Amino acid sequence: MEHAPLIDPFARPISYLRMSVTDRCDFRCTYCMAEHMQFLPKKELLTLEELDRLASAFIGLGVRKLRVTGGEPLVRRDIMTFFRSVSRHLDTGALEELTLTTNGSQLARFAPDLAALGMRRINVSLDTLNPEKFAKITRWGRLEQVMQGLQAAKAAGLRVKINSVALKGFNEDELFDLIHWCGEEGFDLTFIEVMPMGDLGEEDRLDQYWALDDMRARIATRHPMVDLAERTGGPARYVKLTDTGQKIGFITPLTHNFCESCNRVRVTCTGELFMCLGQEDNADLRAPIRMAPDDDGPLIDTIRAAILRKPKGHDFDYSRQSIAGQMTRHMSHTGG
Ligand code: SAM
Ligand code: SF4
């Protein structure tokens, strides 16, 4: 590490950066995007070189894990140039893990290269195993293409975790199918509670909300389970199904507050640093990057000043049957 590490006002070391490399996507998942999205003009986006500079600055400040997200990261043009370049930090040992959250549509093309540059694990978002339902929830996606991507990832030796958004009345009936399919394929599985992001209408979001405590109780009717103490510094809690040995994660930002162990920050594709997914406060990192093309000093000063403003936690709350703390950003903007 070149500089003193980043420690926030609540003594939490910042070791995990999630970085969005594009706001664009080849899908239009209903809980994430509107069908007709206005995307950012290209000049607003950080270039691949600027993304590398930014990631490298954070790694120099003690970030050990970098997760690339979006929009859909693999639809950004020449994104492999960025991955190849940033993977040098894996070679030096400065970075422990380089990973990706993807919808899987482009994996058939990219999985071998990702594995070759040192990526070991990826998260693939998939909410249903039914082709018609898949087309409905993603609007533009084809399940077959994602399935081919998943097989390519497996063949390349990438460990896969499936992320499924729990949606009442949509994939409730597939709970056990998803669990058994992941077991057969050797994929890990994490369920995510739908979060009040974007502007898709309060009523719909409340209708879709399926509390994971309820899901957990349902799983317990068929599989004995034990809680695992394991935490990844993130919002997931894990159980182990003792009959199959499978591990299942639950990301419950709304029913369990996980902020106390938060070690992460997020950067959008335009270089806004968000210290908390659930708060609006952010810092512009693009200005210091562009202002001083050959000097990371202003960038590092801006990052440090922002980390000192990292809040204790977020304010999401469904409990009053209306959405308090609702964010106006889409998930594809902050990068999930
Ligand atoms: N396109 C990639 C993908 O789908 O994996 C990466 C970006 S996507 C915004 C990251 C994650 O956010 C996905 O797992 C997606 O299901 C999740 N997500 C999007 N909108 C959400 C919402 N309103 N509530 C909960 N999760 C959401
Ligand atoms: Fe695209 Fe991922 Fe959002 Fe779906 S969840 S629209 S795949 S960014």
Short mmCIF file of N, CA, C and O and ligand atoms in Angstrom, two decimals, residues 18 25 31-32 69-73 101-103 123-125 127 163 165 192-197 205 331-332 335-336, ligand 1:
data_model
loop_
_atom_site.label_atom_id
_atom_site.label_comp_id
_atom_site.label_asym_id
_atom_site.label_seq_id
_atom_site.Cartn_x
_atom_site.Cartn_y
_atom_site.Cartn_z
N ARG A 18 -16.83 -1.14 -5.19
CA ARG A 18 -17.70 -1.59 -6.29
C ARG A 18 -17.74 -0.48 -7.32
O ARG A 18 -18.03 0.66 -6.99
N CYS A 25 -27.21 -1.24 -20.63
CA CYS A 25 -27.46 -2.66 -20.42
C CYS A 25 -28.22 -3.22 -21.61
O CYS A 25 -28.96 -2.50 -22.27
N TYR A 31 -37.50 -4.21 -12.25
CA TYR A 31 -37.22 -3.59 -10.94
C TYR A 31 -35.99 -2.70 -10.97
O TYR A 31 -35.62 -2.11 -9.98
N CYS A 32 -35.31 -2.66 -12.11
CA CYS A 32 -34.05 -1.92 -12.20
C CYS A 32 -34.14 -0.72 -13.13
O CYS A 32 -33.63 0.36 -12.82
N THR A 69 -19.24 -3.63 -11.88
CA THR A 69 -20.66 -3.81 -12.10
C THR A 69 -21.16 -2.74 -13.07
O THR A 69 -20.38 -2.12 -13.79
N GLY A 70 -22.49 -2.56 -13.12
CA GLY A 70 -23.03 -1.59 -14.07
C GLY A 70 -24.44 -1.21 -13.67
O GLY A 70 -24.79 -1.34 -12.51
N GLY A 71 -25.18 -0.92 -14.66
CA GLY A 71 -25.44 -1.44 -15.99
C GLY A 71 -24.82 -2.83 -16.19
O GLY A 71 -24.53 -3.51 -15.22
N GLU A 72 -24.70 -3.20 -17.42
CA GLU A 72 -24.08 -4.49 -17.68
C GLU A 72 -22.62 -4.27 -18.09
O GLU A 72 -22.35 -3.78 -19.18
N PRO A 73 -21.69 -4.62 -17.19
CA PRO A 73 -20.28 -4.31 -17.46
C PRO A 73 -19.75 -4.89 -18.77
O PRO A 73 -18.96 -4.25 -19.45
N THR A 101 -20.12 -8.50 -11.36
CA THR A 101 -21.55 -8.83 -11.29
C THR A 101 -22.11 -8.62 -12.69
O THR A 101 -21.97 -7.54 -13.25
N THR A 102 -22.72 -9.65 -13.23
CA THR A 102 -23.15 -9.61 -14.63
C THR A 102 -24.50 -10.27 -14.80
O THR A 102 -24.90 -11.12 -13.99
N ASN A 103 -25.19 -9.91 -15.90
CA ASN A 103 -26.44 -10.61 -16.20
C ASN A 103 -26.17 -11.89 -16.98
O ASN A 103 -27.10 -12.62 -17.29
N ASN A 123 -20.54 -13.13 -9.97
CA ASN A 123 -21.96 -13.20 -9.60
C ASN A 123 -22.79 -13.03 -10.87
O ASN A 123 -22.54 -12.12 -11.65
N VAL A 124 -23.74 -13.90 -11.04
CA VAL A 124 -24.63 -13.81 -12.20
C VAL A 124 -26.06 -13.65 -11.69
O VAL A 124 -26.52 -14.44 -10.86
N SER A 125 -26.74 -12.63 -12.18
CA SER A 125 -28.10 -12.36 -11.72
C SER A 125 -29.10 -13.15 -12.53
O SER A 125 -29.08 -13.11 -13.76
N ASP A 127 -33.29 -14.54 -11.97
CA ASP A 127 -34.43 -14.60 -11.05
C ASP A 127 -35.38 -15.74 -11.33
O ASP A 127 -36.25 -16.03 -10.50
N ASN A 163 -27.38 -14.63 -8.13
CA ASN A 163 -28.12 -13.66 -7.33
C ASN A 163 -29.54 -13.60 -7.85
O ASN A 163 -29.76 -13.30 -9.03
N VAL A 165 -33.29 -11.89 -7.25
CA VAL A 165 -34.14 -10.94 -6.54
C VAL A 165 -35.45 -11.66 -6.19
O VAL A 165 -36.08 -12.27 -7.05
N ILE A 192 -31.94 -11.78 -2.87
CA ILE A 192 -31.87 -10.36 -2.54
C ILE A 192 -33.28 -9.81 -2.39
O ILE A 192 -34.13 -10.05 -3.25
N GLU A 193 -33.51 -9.08 -1.33
CA GLU A 193 -34.81 -8.39 -1.20
C GLU A 193 -34.86 -7.23 -2.17
O GLU A 193 -33.87 -6.52 -2.35
N VAL A 194 -36.00 -7.04 -2.79
CA VAL A 194 -36.13 -5.93 -3.74
C VAL A 194 -36.03 -4.60 -2.99
O VAL A 194 -36.59 -4.44 -1.91
N MET A 195 -35.23 -3.72 -3.52
CA MET A 195 -34.97 -2.45 -2.83
C MET A 195 -35.67 -1.29 -3.53
O MET A 195 -35.87 -1.32 -4.73
N PRO A 196 -35.99 -0.27 -2.76
CA PRO A 196 -36.73 0.87 -3.32
C PRO A 196 -35.83 1.80 -4.13
O PRO A 196 -35.62 2.94 -3.77
N MET A 197 -35.30 1.31 -5.23
CA MET A 197 -34.45 2.15 -6.07
C MET A 197 -35.26 2.63 -7.27
O MET A 197 -36.29 2.07 -7.61
N ARG A 205 -43.74 -1.65 -6.21
CA ARG A 205 -42.62 -2.11 -5.41
C ARG A 205 -43.10 -2.76 -4.13
O ARG A 205 -42.60 -3.79 -3.70
N MET A 331 -30.80 1.57 -9.77
CA MET A 331 -29.75 0.66 -9.35
C MET A 331 -28.63 0.60 -10.40
O MET A 331 -27.47 0.47 -10.08
N SER A 332 -29.02 0.69 -11.67
CA SER A 332 -28.00 0.61 -12.72
C SER A 332 -27.06 1.81 -12.68
O SER A 332 -25.98 1.78 -13.24
N GLY A 335 -24.90 0.95 -9.43
CA GLY A 335 -24.20 -0.28 -9.70
C GLY A 335 -24.48 -1.40 -8.72
O GLY A 335 -23.61 -2.23 -8.47
N GLY A 336 -25.68 -1.45 -8.17
CA GLY A 336 -26.10 -2.64 -7.41
C GLY A 336 -25.24 -2.95 -6.24
O GLY A 336 -24.37 -3.75 -6.24
N1 SAM B 1 -26.26 -6.00 -14.95
C1 SAM B 1 -25.60 -6.69 -13.90
C2 SAM B 1 -26.52 -7.70 -13.25
O1 SAM B 1 -27.72 -7.64 -13.48
O2 SAM B 1 -25.99 -8.51 -12.49
C3 SAM B 1 -24.97 -5.81 -12.86
C4 SAM B 1 -25.74 -4.60 -12.41
S1 SAM B 1 -27.28 -4.94 -11.57
C5 SAM B 1 -27.84 -3.30 -11.21
C6 SAM B 1 -26.69 -5.55 -10.00
C7 SAM B 1 -27.69 -6.29 -9.16
O3 SAM B 1 -28.66 -5.40 -8.70
C8 SAM B 1 -28.43 -7.42 -9.86
O4 SAM B 1 -28.26 -8.61 -9.13
C9 SAM B 1 -29.86 -6.96 -9.83
O5 SAM B 1 -30.75 -8.05 -9.71
C10 SAM B 1 -29.87 -6.10 -8.60
N2 SAM B 1 -30.96 -5.12 -8.58
C11 SAM B 1 -31.34 -4.23 -9.51
N3 SAM B 1 -32.39 -3.50 -9.10
C12 SAM B 1 -32.71 -3.94 -7.87
C13 SAM B 1 -33.68 -3.59 -6.90
N4 SAM B 1 -34.58 -2.63 -7.13
N5 SAM B 1 -33.69 -4.27 -5.72
C14 SAM B 1 -32.80 -5.25 -5.46
N6 SAM B 1 -31.85 -5.63 -6.32
C15 SAM B 1 -31.80 -4.98 -7.51
#
